[in-house]
Coordinates of C-alpha atoms and ligand atoms in Angstrom, one line a residue:
Chain A
M1 CA -30.6 17.4 1.7
E2 CA -29.4 14.3 -0.1
A3 CA -26.6 12.3 1.6
I4 CA -26.1 10.0 -1.4
V5 CA -26.8 10.6 -5.0
V6 CA -26.1 7.9 -7.6
E7 CA -26.8 8.4 -11.2
N8 CA -26.6 5.9 -14.0
L9 CA -23.8 4.0 -12.4
T10 CA -22.3 1.2 -14.4
K11 CA -19.5 -1.1 -13.5
H12 CA -17.9 -3.9 -15.5
F13 CA -15.5 -6.3 -14.1
R14 CA -12.7 -7.9 -16.1
K15 CA -12.4 -11.5 -15.3
A16 CA -8.6 -11.9 -15.6
Y17 CA -7.4 -15.3 -16.7
D18 CA -4.0 -15.2 -15.2
K19 CA -2.6 -12.6 -12.9
T20 CA 1.0 -13.0 -13.9
L21 CA 3.3 -11.4 -16.5
K22 CA 3.8 -14.9 -17.9
G23 CA 0.1 -15.2 -18.5
F24 CA 0.1 -11.7 -20.0
F25 CA 2.7 -12.6 -22.5
I26 CA 1.2 -16.0 -23.4
S27 CA -2.2 -14.5 -24.2
L28 CA -0.4 -11.6 -26.0
A29 CA 1.4 -14.2 -28.1
K30 CA -1.7 -16.1 -28.8
G31 CA -3.5 -12.9 -29.7
E32 CA -6.5 -13.7 -27.6
K33 CA -8.5 -11.2 -25.6
R34 CA -7.1 -11.2 -22.1
Y35 CA -10.3 -10.8 -20.2
K36 CA -14.0 -11.1 -20.7
E37 CA -16.2 -8.5 -19.2
F38 CA -18.9 -9.0 -16.7
T39 CA -21.5 -6.3 -15.8
A40 CA -21.8 -6.1 -12.1
L41 CA -23.8 -2.9 -11.9
Q42 CA -25.9 -1.6 -14.8
D43 CA -27.4 1.9 -14.9
V44 CA -28.0 2.1 -11.2
S45 CA -29.6 5.4 -9.9
F46 CA -31.0 6.2 -6.5
K47 CA -30.9 8.9 -3.8
V48 CA -30.7 8.6 -0.1
K49 CA -31.8 11.5 2.1
Q50 CA -29.8 12.7 5.0
G51 CA -30.8 10.9 8.2
E52 CA -32.6 8.2 6.3
S53 CA -32.2 4.5 6.8
Y54 CA -31.9 2.7 3.5
A55 CA -31.8 -1.0 2.7
I56 CA -30.4 -2.7 -0.3
I57 CA -31.7 -6.2 -0.9
G58 CA -30.9 -8.7 -3.5
K59 CA -29.7 -12.2 -4.1
N60 CA -26.1 -13.5 -3.8
G61 CA -24.0 -11.9 -6.5
A62 CA -26.6 -9.2 -7.2
G63 CA -23.9 -6.6 -6.8
K64 CA -24.6 -5.2 -3.4
S65 CA -21.1 -5.4 -2.1
T66 CA -19.8 -4.0 -5.4
L67 CA -22.2 -1.0 -5.0
F68 CA -20.8 -0.4 -1.5
K69 CA -17.3 -0.5 -2.8
V70 CA -18.1 2.0 -5.4
L71 CA -19.8 4.3 -2.9
S72 CA -16.8 4.2 -0.6
G73 CA -14.2 4.8 -3.4
I74 CA -12.5 1.4 -3.2
I75 CA -13.4 0.7 -6.9
Y76 CA -14.0 3.2 -9.6
P77 CA -17.2 3.1 -11.7
D78 CA -16.9 2.9 -15.5
S79 CA -19.6 5.5 -16.0
G80 CA -22.1 7.4 -13.9
R81 CA -21.9 9.7 -11.1
V82 CA -21.6 9.1 -7.3
E83 CA -22.0 12.0 -4.8
M84 CA -21.4 11.4 -1.1
N85 CA -22.2 14.3 1.1
G86 CA -20.3 13.6 4.3
K87 CA -17.7 11.2 5.7
V88 CA -18.3 7.6 4.8
A89 CA -17.6 4.6 7.1
P90 CA -17.8 1.5 5.1
L91 CA -18.3 -1.9 6.8
I92 CA -17.9 -4.1 3.8
E93 CA -18.2 -7.9 4.1
L94 CA -17.2 -9.7 7.2
S95 CA -13.6 -8.8 7.8
A96 CA -14.2 -5.1 7.2
G97 CA -10.9 -3.1 7.1
L98 CA -9.1 -5.3 9.5
S99 CA -5.5 -6.3 9.1
R100 CA -5.0 -9.9 10.0
D101 CA -1.6 -9.7 11.6
L102 CA -2.3 -6.7 13.8
T103 CA -3.9 -7.0 17.2
G104 CA -7.4 -5.7 17.9
A105 CA -6.0 -2.6 19.5
E106 CA -3.6 -1.9 16.6
N107 CA -6.5 -2.3 14.2
I108 CA -8.5 0.2 16.1
R109 CA -5.7 2.7 15.9
L110 CA -5.0 1.9 12.2
N111 CA -8.6 2.3 11.2
C112 CA -9.1 5.5 13.1
A113 CA -5.9 6.9 11.4
I114 CA -7.2 5.8 8.0
F115 CA -10.4 7.8 8.6
G116 CA -8.3 10.8 9.5
L117 CA -8.9 11.0 13.2
S118 CA -6.2 12.9 15.2
K119 CA -4.1 11.3 17.8
K120 CA -6.1 13.1 20.5
R121 CA -9.4 11.9 19.1
I122 CA -8.1 8.4 18.7
D123 CA -7.2 8.3 22.4
E124 CA -10.7 9.6 23.2
V125 CA -12.7 7.0 21.3
F126 CA -10.3 4.0 21.8
D127 CA -11.9 2.9 25.1
K128 CA -15.4 3.4 23.8
I129 CA -14.7 1.2 20.8
V130 CA -13.3 -1.6 23.1
A131 CA -16.2 -1.3 25.5
F132 CA -18.8 -1.5 22.7
S133 CA -17.2 -4.5 21.1
E134 CA -16.9 -6.3 24.5
L135 CA -13.5 -7.6 23.4
E136 CA -11.4 -6.4 26.3
E137 CA -9.9 -9.8 26.9
F138 CA -8.8 -10.3 23.3
I139 CA -7.9 -6.8 22.4
H140 CA -4.1 -7.7 22.3
T141 CA -4.6 -10.8 20.3
P142 CA -3.9 -10.7 16.5
V143 CA -7.1 -10.5 14.5
K144 CA -6.3 -13.6 12.6
F145 CA -7.2 -15.6 15.7
Y146 CA -10.6 -13.9 16.0
S147 CA -13.9 -15.7 15.2
S148 CA -16.0 -14.1 12.5
G149 CA -18.4 -12.8 15.1
M150 CA -15.5 -11.1 16.9
K151 CA -14.3 -9.5 13.8
A152 CA -17.8 -8.2 13.0
R153 CA -18.0 -6.8 16.6
L154 CA -14.7 -5.0 16.2
G155 CA -15.5 -3.7 12.7
F156 CA -18.9 -2.5 13.7
S157 CA -17.6 -0.8 16.8
I158 CA -14.9 1.0 14.9
A159 CA -17.3 2.1 12.1
I160 CA -19.8 3.8 14.5
H161 CA -17.1 5.6 16.4
I162 CA -15.1 7.4 13.7
D163 CA -17.5 10.4 13.4
A164 CA -18.8 9.4 10.0
D165 CA -22.0 10.9 8.6
I166 CA -22.9 8.0 6.3
I167 CA -22.5 4.4 7.5
L168 CA -22.5 1.5 5.0
I169 CA -23.2 -1.8 6.7
D170 CA -22.8 -4.9 4.6
E171 CA -24.0 -8.2 6.1
V172 CA -21.9 -7.6 9.2
L173 CA -24.7 -8.4 11.6
A174 CA -25.2 -11.9 10.1
V175 CA -22.6 -13.5 12.3
G176 CA -23.1 -11.6 15.6
D177 CA -24.8 -13.4 18.4
K178 CA -28.3 -12.5 19.6
D179 CA -27.2 -10.1 22.3
F180 CA -24.8 -8.3 20.1
K181 CA -27.3 -8.0 17.3
K182 CA -29.8 -6.5 19.7
K183 CA -27.2 -4.0 20.8
C184 CA -26.4 -3.2 17.2
Y185 CA -30.0 -2.6 16.2
A186 CA -30.4 -0.3 19.2
K187 CA -27.3 1.6 18.3
M188 CA -28.4 1.9 14.7
E189 CA -31.7 3.3 15.9
E190 CA -29.7 5.8 18.0
L191 CA -27.5 6.8 15.1
R192 CA -30.5 7.4 13.0
Q193 CA -32.1 9.6 15.7
S194 CA -28.9 11.6 15.7
G195 CA -29.2 12.4 12.0
K196 CA -26.7 9.9 10.5
T197 CA -27.4 8.2 7.3
L198 CA -27.5 4.4 7.3
V199 CA -27.4 2.1 4.3
V200 CA -27.8 -1.6 5.2
V201 CA -27.3 -4.7 3.2
S202 CA -28.8 -7.8 4.8
H203 CA -30.2 -11.2 4.0
S204 CA -32.2 -11.3 7.2
L205 CA -35.1 -9.2 6.1
K206 CA -37.2 -9.1 9.3
P207 CA -35.0 -6.6 11.2
L208 CA -34.8 -4.4 8.2
R209 CA -38.5 -3.7 8.5
K210 CA -37.9 -2.1 11.8
I211 CA -34.7 -0.2 11.1
C212 CA -35.1 1.0 7.5
D213 CA -37.4 3.6 5.9
R214 CA -36.9 2.7 2.2
A215 CA -35.3 -0.1 0.2
L216 CA -33.8 -0.8 -3.2
I217 CA -34.1 -4.2 -4.8
L218 CA -31.0 -5.1 -6.8
D219 CA -31.2 -7.9 -9.3
K220 CA -28.2 -9.0 -11.4
G221 CA -26.8 -5.5 -11.2
K222 CA -30.0 -3.7 -12.2
V223 CA -32.4 -1.8 -10.0
L224 CA -35.6 -3.7 -9.9
D225 CA -37.6 -1.3 -7.7
I226 CA -37.3 1.4 -5.1
G227 CA -39.9 2.1 -2.5
E228 CA -41.2 1.9 1.1
I229 CA -39.4 -0.9 3.0
N230 CA -42.3 -3.2 3.8
E231 CA -43.6 -3.0 0.2
M232 CA -40.2 -3.8 -1.2
I233 CA -39.6 -6.7 1.1
D234 CA -43.0 -8.2 0.3
K235 CA -42.3 -7.8 -3.4
Y236 CA -38.9 -9.3 -3.1
Q237 CA -40.2 -12.3 -1.3
E238 CA -43.0 -12.8 -3.8
D239 CA -40.6 -12.6 -6.7
K240 CA -38.5 -15.2 -5.2
K241 CA -41.1 -17.9 -4.9
P242 CA -42.9 -18.4 -8.3
K243 CA -40.1 -18.0 -10.8
K244 CA -36.8 -19.5 -10.2
K245 CA -34.5 -18.2 -12.9
K246 CA -31.6 -20.3 -13.8
K247 CA -28.3 -18.6 -13.5
G248 CA -26.1 -18.6 -16.6
A249 CA -22.8 -20.4 -16.3
Chain B
M1 CA -1.1 17.6 -3.9
M2 CA 1.3 15.4 -2.0
L3 CA 1.7 17.8 0.9
A4 CA -2.0 18.2 1.3
Y5 CA -2.6 14.6 2.2
L6 CA 0.7 14.2 3.9
T7 CA -0.7 16.4 6.6
K8 CA -4.1 14.8 6.5
Y9 CA -2.8 11.3 6.8
K10 CA 0.2 12.0 9.1
E11 CA -1.3 9.9 11.9
L12 CA -1.7 7.0 9.5
M13 CA 1.8 7.3 8.1
Y14 CA 3.2 7.5 11.6
F15 CA 1.4 4.4 12.6
L16 CA 2.6 2.4 9.6
V17 CA 6.2 3.6 9.9
H18 CA 6.1 2.8 13.6
K19 CA 4.8 -0.6 12.9
E20 CA 7.5 -1.3 10.3
L21 CA 10.3 -0.2 12.6
R22 CA 8.9 -2.1 15.6
I23 CA 8.8 -5.3 13.6
R24 CA 12.4 -4.8 12.6
Y25 CA 13.8 -3.7 16.0
R26 CA 11.5 -5.9 18.1
N27 CA 11.2 -3.1 20.6
S28 CA 14.8 -3.3 21.8
L29 CA 18.0 -1.4 21.6
F30 CA 19.7 -4.7 20.9
G31 CA 17.3 -5.2 18.0
F32 CA 18.5 -1.9 16.6
F33 CA 22.2 -2.9 16.7
W34 CA 21.2 -6.2 15.2
T35 CA 20.1 -4.5 12.0
L36 CA 23.6 -2.9 11.8
L37 CA 25.1 -6.4 12.0
E38 CA 23.9 -7.3 8.5
P39 CA 25.9 -4.6 6.6
L40 CA 28.9 -5.2 8.9
G41 CA 28.8 -8.9 8.3
L42 CA 28.5 -8.3 4.5
M43 CA 31.4 -5.9 4.7
V44 CA 33.6 -8.6 6.4
I45 CA 32.6 -11.2 3.8
Y46 CA 33.2 -8.9 0.8
T47 CA 36.5 -7.7 2.3
L48 CA 37.7 -11.3 2.6
V49 CA 36.4 -12.4 -0.7
F50 CA 36.9 -9.4 -3.0
G51 CA 39.5 -7.5 -1.1
Y52 CA 42.0 -10.3 -0.4
L53 CA 41.1 -13.2 -2.7
V54 CA 40.1 -11.4 -5.9
N55 CA 42.1 -8.2 -5.2
L56 CA 39.5 -5.7 -6.2
N57 CA 41.1 -3.1 -4.0
K58 CA 43.3 -1.6 -6.7
G59 CA 43.6 2.2 -6.5
L60 CA 42.2 2.4 -2.9
P61 CA 44.4 3.6 -0.1
E62 CA 46.0 0.9 2.1
G63 CA 43.4 -0.7 4.4
A64 CA 40.5 1.3 3.0
Y65 CA 38.6 -1.5 1.2
P66 CA 36.3 -2.2 4.1
L67 CA 35.2 1.4 4.3
Y68 CA 34.8 1.5 0.6
V69 CA 32.5 -1.5 0.7
L70 CA 30.5 -0.2 3.6
S71 CA 30.0 3.3 2.2
G72 CA 28.5 1.8 -0.9
L73 CA 26.7 -1.1 0.7
I74 CA 24.7 1.0 3.2
P75 CA 23.2 3.4 0.6
W76 CA 22.6 0.4 -1.6
T77 CA 20.8 -1.5 1.2
F78 CA 18.5 1.6 1.7
F79 CA 17.6 1.4 -2.0
N80 CA 17.4 -2.3 -2.2
N81 CA 15.2 -2.8 0.9
S82 CA 12.9 0.1 -0.1
V83 CA 12.3 -1.3 -3.6
R84 CA 11.9 -4.9 -2.5
K85 CA 9.6 -4.2 0.4
G86 CA 7.9 -1.6 -1.8
T87 CA 7.1 -4.3 -4.4
K88 CA 4.9 -6.0 -1.8
A89 CA 3.7 -2.8 -0.2
L90 CA 0.3 -2.9 -1.8
S91 CA -0.2 -6.7 -2.3
S92 CA 0.6 -7.5 1.3
N93 CA -2.1 -5.1 2.5
A94 CA -4.8 -6.5 0.3
S95 CA -7.2 -7.1 3.1
L96 CA -7.2 -3.4 4.0
I97 CA -7.2 -2.1 0.4
K98 CA -10.2 -4.2 -0.5
K99 CA -12.3 -2.8 2.3
V100 CA -11.5 0.9 2.9
Y101 CA -10.3 3.7 0.7
F102 CA -7.4 6.0 1.4
P103 CA -4.5 7.2 -0.8
R104 CA -2.6 4.0 -1.6
E105 CA 0.6 5.8 -2.3
I106 CA 1.0 5.8 1.4
F107 CA 2.2 2.2 1.4
P108 CA 5.2 2.6 -0.8
L109 CA 5.9 5.9 0.8
T110 CA 5.9 4.5 4.4
M111 CA 8.3 1.7 3.2
L112 CA 10.6 4.5 2.0
I113 CA 10.4 6.5 5.2
S114 CA 11.0 3.5 7.5
N115 CA 14.0 2.5 5.4
L116 CA 15.2 6.1 5.6
V117 CA 14.9 6.0 9.3
N118 CA 17.1 2.9 9.3
F119 CA 19.6 4.4 6.9
I120 CA 20.5 7.4 9.0
P121 CA 22.0 5.6 12.0
A122 CA 23.6 3.1 9.5
F123 CA 25.3 6.1 7.9
G124 CA 26.7 6.9 11.3
L125 CA 28.3 3.5 11.2
I126 CA 30.2 4.5 8.0
M127 CA 31.4 7.6 9.8
V128 CA 32.6 5.5 12.7
M129 CA 34.3 3.1 10.3
A130 CA 36.1 6.1 8.6
V131 CA 37.4 7.2 12.0
V132 CA 38.4 3.7 12.9
T133 CA 40.3 3.1 9.7
Q134 CA 41.7 6.6 9.8
Q135 CA 40.5 7.8 6.5
S136 CA 40.1 11.4 5.8
I137 CA 36.6 12.8 5.4
Q138 CA 35.8 15.4 2.7
W139 CA 33.8 17.8 4.7
D140 CA 32.6 19.9 1.7
Q141 CA 31.2 16.7 0.2
L142 CA 29.6 15.7 3.5
A143 CA 27.8 19.0 3.5
L144 CA 26.0 17.8 0.4
L145 CA 24.7 14.7 2.2
P146 CA 21.1 15.9 2.6
G147 CA 20.9 16.6 -1.1
I148 CA 22.3 13.2 -2.0
I149 CA 19.8 11.5 0.3
L150 CA 17.0 13.6 -1.3
I151 CA 17.9 12.5 -4.8
Q152 CA 18.2 8.9 -3.8
S153 CA 14.9 9.0 -2.0
G154 CA 13.1 10.5 -5.0
F155 CA 14.6 8.0 -7.3
T156 CA 13.8 5.1 -4.9
L157 CA 10.2 6.2 -4.4
G158 CA 9.7 6.5 -8.2
I159 CA 10.7 2.9 -8.6
A160 CA 8.8 1.7 -5.5
L161 CA 5.6 3.3 -6.8
L162 CA 5.9 1.6 -10.1
V163 CA 6.8 -1.9 -8.9
S164 CA 4.2 -1.8 -6.1
V165 CA 1.3 -1.2 -8.4
L166 CA 2.6 -3.5 -11.1
N167 CA 2.9 -6.3 -8.5
V168 CA -0.8 -6.0 -7.9
Y169 CA -1.6 -6.7 -11.5
Y170 CA 1.1 -9.3 -12.1
R171 CA 2.4 -11.2 -9.2
D172 CA 5.6 -12.4 -10.8
V173 CA 6.9 -8.8 -10.8
E174 CA 8.2 -9.6 -7.4
F175 CA 10.5 -12.3 -8.6
I176 CA 11.7 -10.3 -11.6
V177 CA 12.4 -7.3 -9.3
N178 CA 14.5 -9.5 -6.9
L179 CA 16.5 -10.8 -9.8
L180 CA 17.0 -7.4 -11.4
M181 CA 18.1 -5.9 -8.1
R182 CA 20.9 -8.4 -7.8
A183 CA 22.1 -7.6 -11.3
W184 CA 21.7 -3.9 -10.6
M185 CA 24.0 -4.2 -7.6
Y186 CA 26.9 -5.4 -9.7
L187 CA 26.3 -2.5 -12.1
C188 CA 27.0 -0.1 -9.1
P189 CA 30.4 0.6 -7.7
I190 CA 30.0 -1.4 -4.4
I191 CA 32.5 -4.2 -4.4
Y192 CA 34.9 -2.8 -7.0
P193 CA 36.4 0.7 -7.0
V194 CA 34.9 2.7 -9.8
K195 CA 38.3 4.0 -11.0
M196 CA 39.1 0.4 -12.0
L197 CA 36.8 0.6 -14.9
F198 CA 38.5 3.7 -16.3
S199 CA 42.1 2.6 -15.7
T200 CA 44.3 1.8 -18.7
D201 CA 44.9 -1.8 -17.7
A202 CA 41.1 -2.6 -17.7
D203 CA 39.8 -5.0 -20.2
P204 CA 39.3 -3.3 -23.6
I205 CA 35.6 -4.2 -23.6
V206 CA 35.2 -2.6 -20.2
Q207 CA 36.9 0.5 -21.4
Q208 CA 34.6 0.7 -24.4
F209 CA 31.5 0.7 -22.2
A210 CA 33.0 2.7 -19.3
D211 CA 31.5 5.9 -20.7
L212 CA 28.0 4.5 -20.4
Y213 CA 28.6 3.4 -16.8
F214 CA 27.2 6.5 -15.2
L215 CA 24.0 6.4 -17.2
N216 CA 22.9 4.2 -14.3
P217 CA 21.6 6.8 -11.8
M218 CA 22.4 4.5 -8.9
A219 CA 26.1 4.4 -10.0
V220 CA 26.1 8.2 -9.7
I221 CA 24.4 8.2 -6.4
I222 CA 26.7 5.6 -4.8
S223 CA 29.7 7.5 -6.2
L224 CA 28.4 10.6 -4.6
Y225 CA 28.6 8.8 -1.2
H226 CA 32.0 7.5 -2.1
G227 CA 33.1 11.0 -2.8
I228 CA 32.7 11.9 0.9
F229 CA 35.5 9.5 1.8
F230 CA 37.5 8.9 -1.3
P231 CA 38.1 12.0 -3.4
G232 CA 39.4 9.9 -6.3
Q233 CA 36.4 7.6 -6.4
G234 CA 33.6 10.2 -6.7
V235 CA 31.6 11.0 -9.8
P236 CA 34.0 11.8 -12.6
A237 CA 34.0 15.3 -14.1
H238 CA 32.6 15.8 -17.5
P239 CA 35.0 17.4 -20.1
T240 CA 32.7 20.3 -20.9
I241 CA 29.8 20.5 -18.5
P242 CA 30.6 20.7 -14.8
G243 CA 28.4 18.5 -12.6
F244 CA 27.0 16.8 -15.7
W245 CA 26.3 13.4 -14.2
V246 CA 24.6 14.9 -11.1
I247 CA 22.4 17.1 -13.3
Y248 CA 21.6 14.0 -15.4
T249 CA 20.7 12.0 -12.3
V250 CA 18.4 14.7 -11.0
L251 CA 16.7 15.0 -14.3
V252 CA 16.2 11.2 -14.6
T253 CA 14.9 11.2 -11.0
V254 CA 12.3 14.0 -11.7
I255 CA 11.1 12.4 -14.9
L256 CA 11.0 8.9 -13.4
F257 CA 9.1 10.2 -10.4
L258 CA 6.5 12.1 -12.4
G259 CA 6.0 9.2 -14.8
A260 CA 5.7 6.7 -11.9
W261 CA 3.2 9.0 -10.1
Y262 CA 1.1 9.3 -13.2
L263 CA 1.1 5.6 -13.9
F264 CA 0.4 4.8 -10.3
R265 CA -2.6 7.1 -10.4
K266 CA -3.8 5.5 -13.6
M267 CA -3.3 1.9 -12.5
N268 CA -4.7 2.6 -9.0
R269 CA -8.2 2.8 -10.5
R270 CA -8.4 -1.0 -10.7
V271 CA -6.3 -1.9 -7.7
G272 CA -9.4 -2.3 -5.5
E273 CA -10.8 -5.0 -7.7
V274 CA -7.8 -7.0 -9.0
I275 CA -5.9 -7.2 -5.7
Ligands
LIG1 N1 -13.1 -7.9 -7.9 C1 -13.9 -8.6 -8.7 N2 -13.5 -9.0 -9.9 C2 -14.4 -9.7 -10.7 N3 -15.6 -9.9 -10.4 C3 -16.1 -9.5 -9.2 C4 -15.3 -8.8 -8.3 N4 -16.0 -8.5 -7.2 C5 -17.3 -9.0 -7.4 N5 -17.3 -9.6 -8.7 C6 -18.5 -10.2 -9.3 O1 -19.6 -9.3 -9.2 C7 -20.8 -9.9 -8.9 C8 -21.4 -9.2 -7.7 O2 -20.7 -9.4 -6.5 P1 -21.1 -8.8 -5.1 O3 -20.0 -9.2 -4.2 O4 -21.3 -7.4 -5.3 O5 -22.4 -9.6 -4.8 P2 -23.3 -9.3 -3.5 O6 -24.6 -8.8 -4.0 O7 -22.6 -8.6 -2.4 O8 -23.6 -10.9 -3.1 P3 -23.7 -11.5 -1.6 O9 -25.1 -11.4 -1.2 O10 -23.3 -12.9 -1.8 O11 -22.8 -10.7 -0.7 C9 -20.5 -11.3 -8.6 O12 -20.9 -12.1 -9.8 C10 -19.0 -11.4 -8.5 O13 -18.5 -12.6 -9.0
LIG2 MG1 -21.8 -9.1 -0.6

C-alpha cells in the first residue's frame, strides 16, 4: 500500500512587498501588482510505499521544506493532489512545532494535544519523551533558552512518540551531537522495522545511504530523478561538481 | 462541523485555555481577585469623573451610577479583551502555525473561552454590587442571561475570527482594531444612561440620530445587561414589532458569524506561508 501519493503538485509563493494595510493601499493607489510569483514546487509527482524509508535531497532553496509543509497541510498547494494514508508527524526545520515561551514540559503536552492524543495517552508517553530527549534537567525551562540541539532533541522525541504512521524529518539531525545522532539513527531503523514510513531531508548524505531505500532529487522545485538511494546520491554528487549553475537574482 | 473537532481537539483547547488563565491569574487566588480590581477601579474613576463632574447620571436612581457603569463595563471588557487578544491570536502563535497543522480557528476560540471564564465571576461582582447599592434585580431578565451571553459570544467570536486572520496578512490591523474599539466603547451605553439620548432635552442632533443608535449590536447587548438592573434602561420597545432590536441583533450575529467563518476558511489557505 502507498503511504504517500503526490501527483503533479505545484506551489507558487507570492512575494509580498509590504505586509501592512498601508502598503496594500499604497500599491492599490499606484495600480501596481502587489506581488510577484515564485514557483517553489513545479509538477512534483512521487509515491512512497508504506514502511519505506525515503530521502529527499536537493540544494538550499530547492523546495524541500516547502514540500514537507504541503505534505503536512501547513500550506495549500495551488494544483495537484496529495494523499497521506495515516497520521503524519512533521518535524519541519529546526524549531519544529515548539512554542518559545512555553517550557519543555508544556511543549510536550501542547504538541501531544495538537496531534490529538488523549489526556491518558499524554500521561503515558510524557516520561518516555523526556527520557529519550535526555532533557530531564531542562524540562521546566522555557524553550527559548534551549540550544538548537536541545530543541532538535525535544522535537524529535515528540515526533516519534505521538503514534504517527508517517514521520517527516527535515534536517533536524544536523544539529544533534554525535551520541544523539547515533541514537536517532537507531530509533529510525527501529521505526522502519515496525512498519512506519519515514521521509528524510538531509544535507549529510552518508547516513542516508544506510537509513533510506529510495530517494528523490529536487532541483529548483522540479523532480530531477527518483531511484535507489545509492544511485541517486552518486548522481546528485556528480551533478554538483562539473556544472555550477548561477542562481538568478 | 464545529462540534466534530471540538471533541477531537478538546485536550488542545483545554491546554490553551488553561495556559491563558494561568498567565492571568498567576496560579493564585489573589491573582484572581486582582483581575476584578481593574473593572472596580474603572468604575470608581468613571463614577468620579462622569457621575459627579460631568453629571451623566440623569435618569438613574439615586446612587445607582456605579452599578450602571459596572453592569455595562464588565460585558464590554469581555468583548474588548476577546477581540483585542483575538487579533493577535494567530500572529502571536506563528512559530507553531508554521510547523504543524491543526484547525487554526482554535486560537480565536480559546481566547473567547478564556475571556468567558473570566466574565462569569466578574458578573458575580455586578450582582454583589447590586445588593450592596440596594438596587432591585429584574429576575425575569436575569433568567435570560444565558441567552444574552450566547448572543454576545457569537458576535464576539465572529469579529475575533475576522480580525485574527486579517492581522496575519496586514499587521497594522492590530492598531486599527485598538483605535476602533475605543470609539466603539463610546457608541455603547456604558458611561452614559441610554435614556439620555432619547430624552427631550437632548441635543437636537443627538435626537435625530437616536433612532440609529441600536443598529450597533453591542449597544443592544449592553442594554440587555442593563435591563437586568434598570428596567427603564433596557432595550427600547419597537412601535410595531415586539423584541425588534433583539431579533435584529441575533440576525446580525448569525450573518456576521457565517461570513466570518467563510472568510476565515478562505484566508486560512495562505496563513501558513504569510505568517
Ligand atoms: N513562506 C514563503 N513565502 C515566500 N517564499 C517562500 C516561503 N517559504 C519558502 N519560500 C521560498 O521557496 C524556496 C524553497 O524554500 P525551502 O525552504 O523549501 O527550501 P529547502 O529546500 O528546504 O532549502 P534548505 O536546504 O535551505 O532547507 C526558497 O526560494 C524560499 O525563498
Ligand atoms: Mg529546508
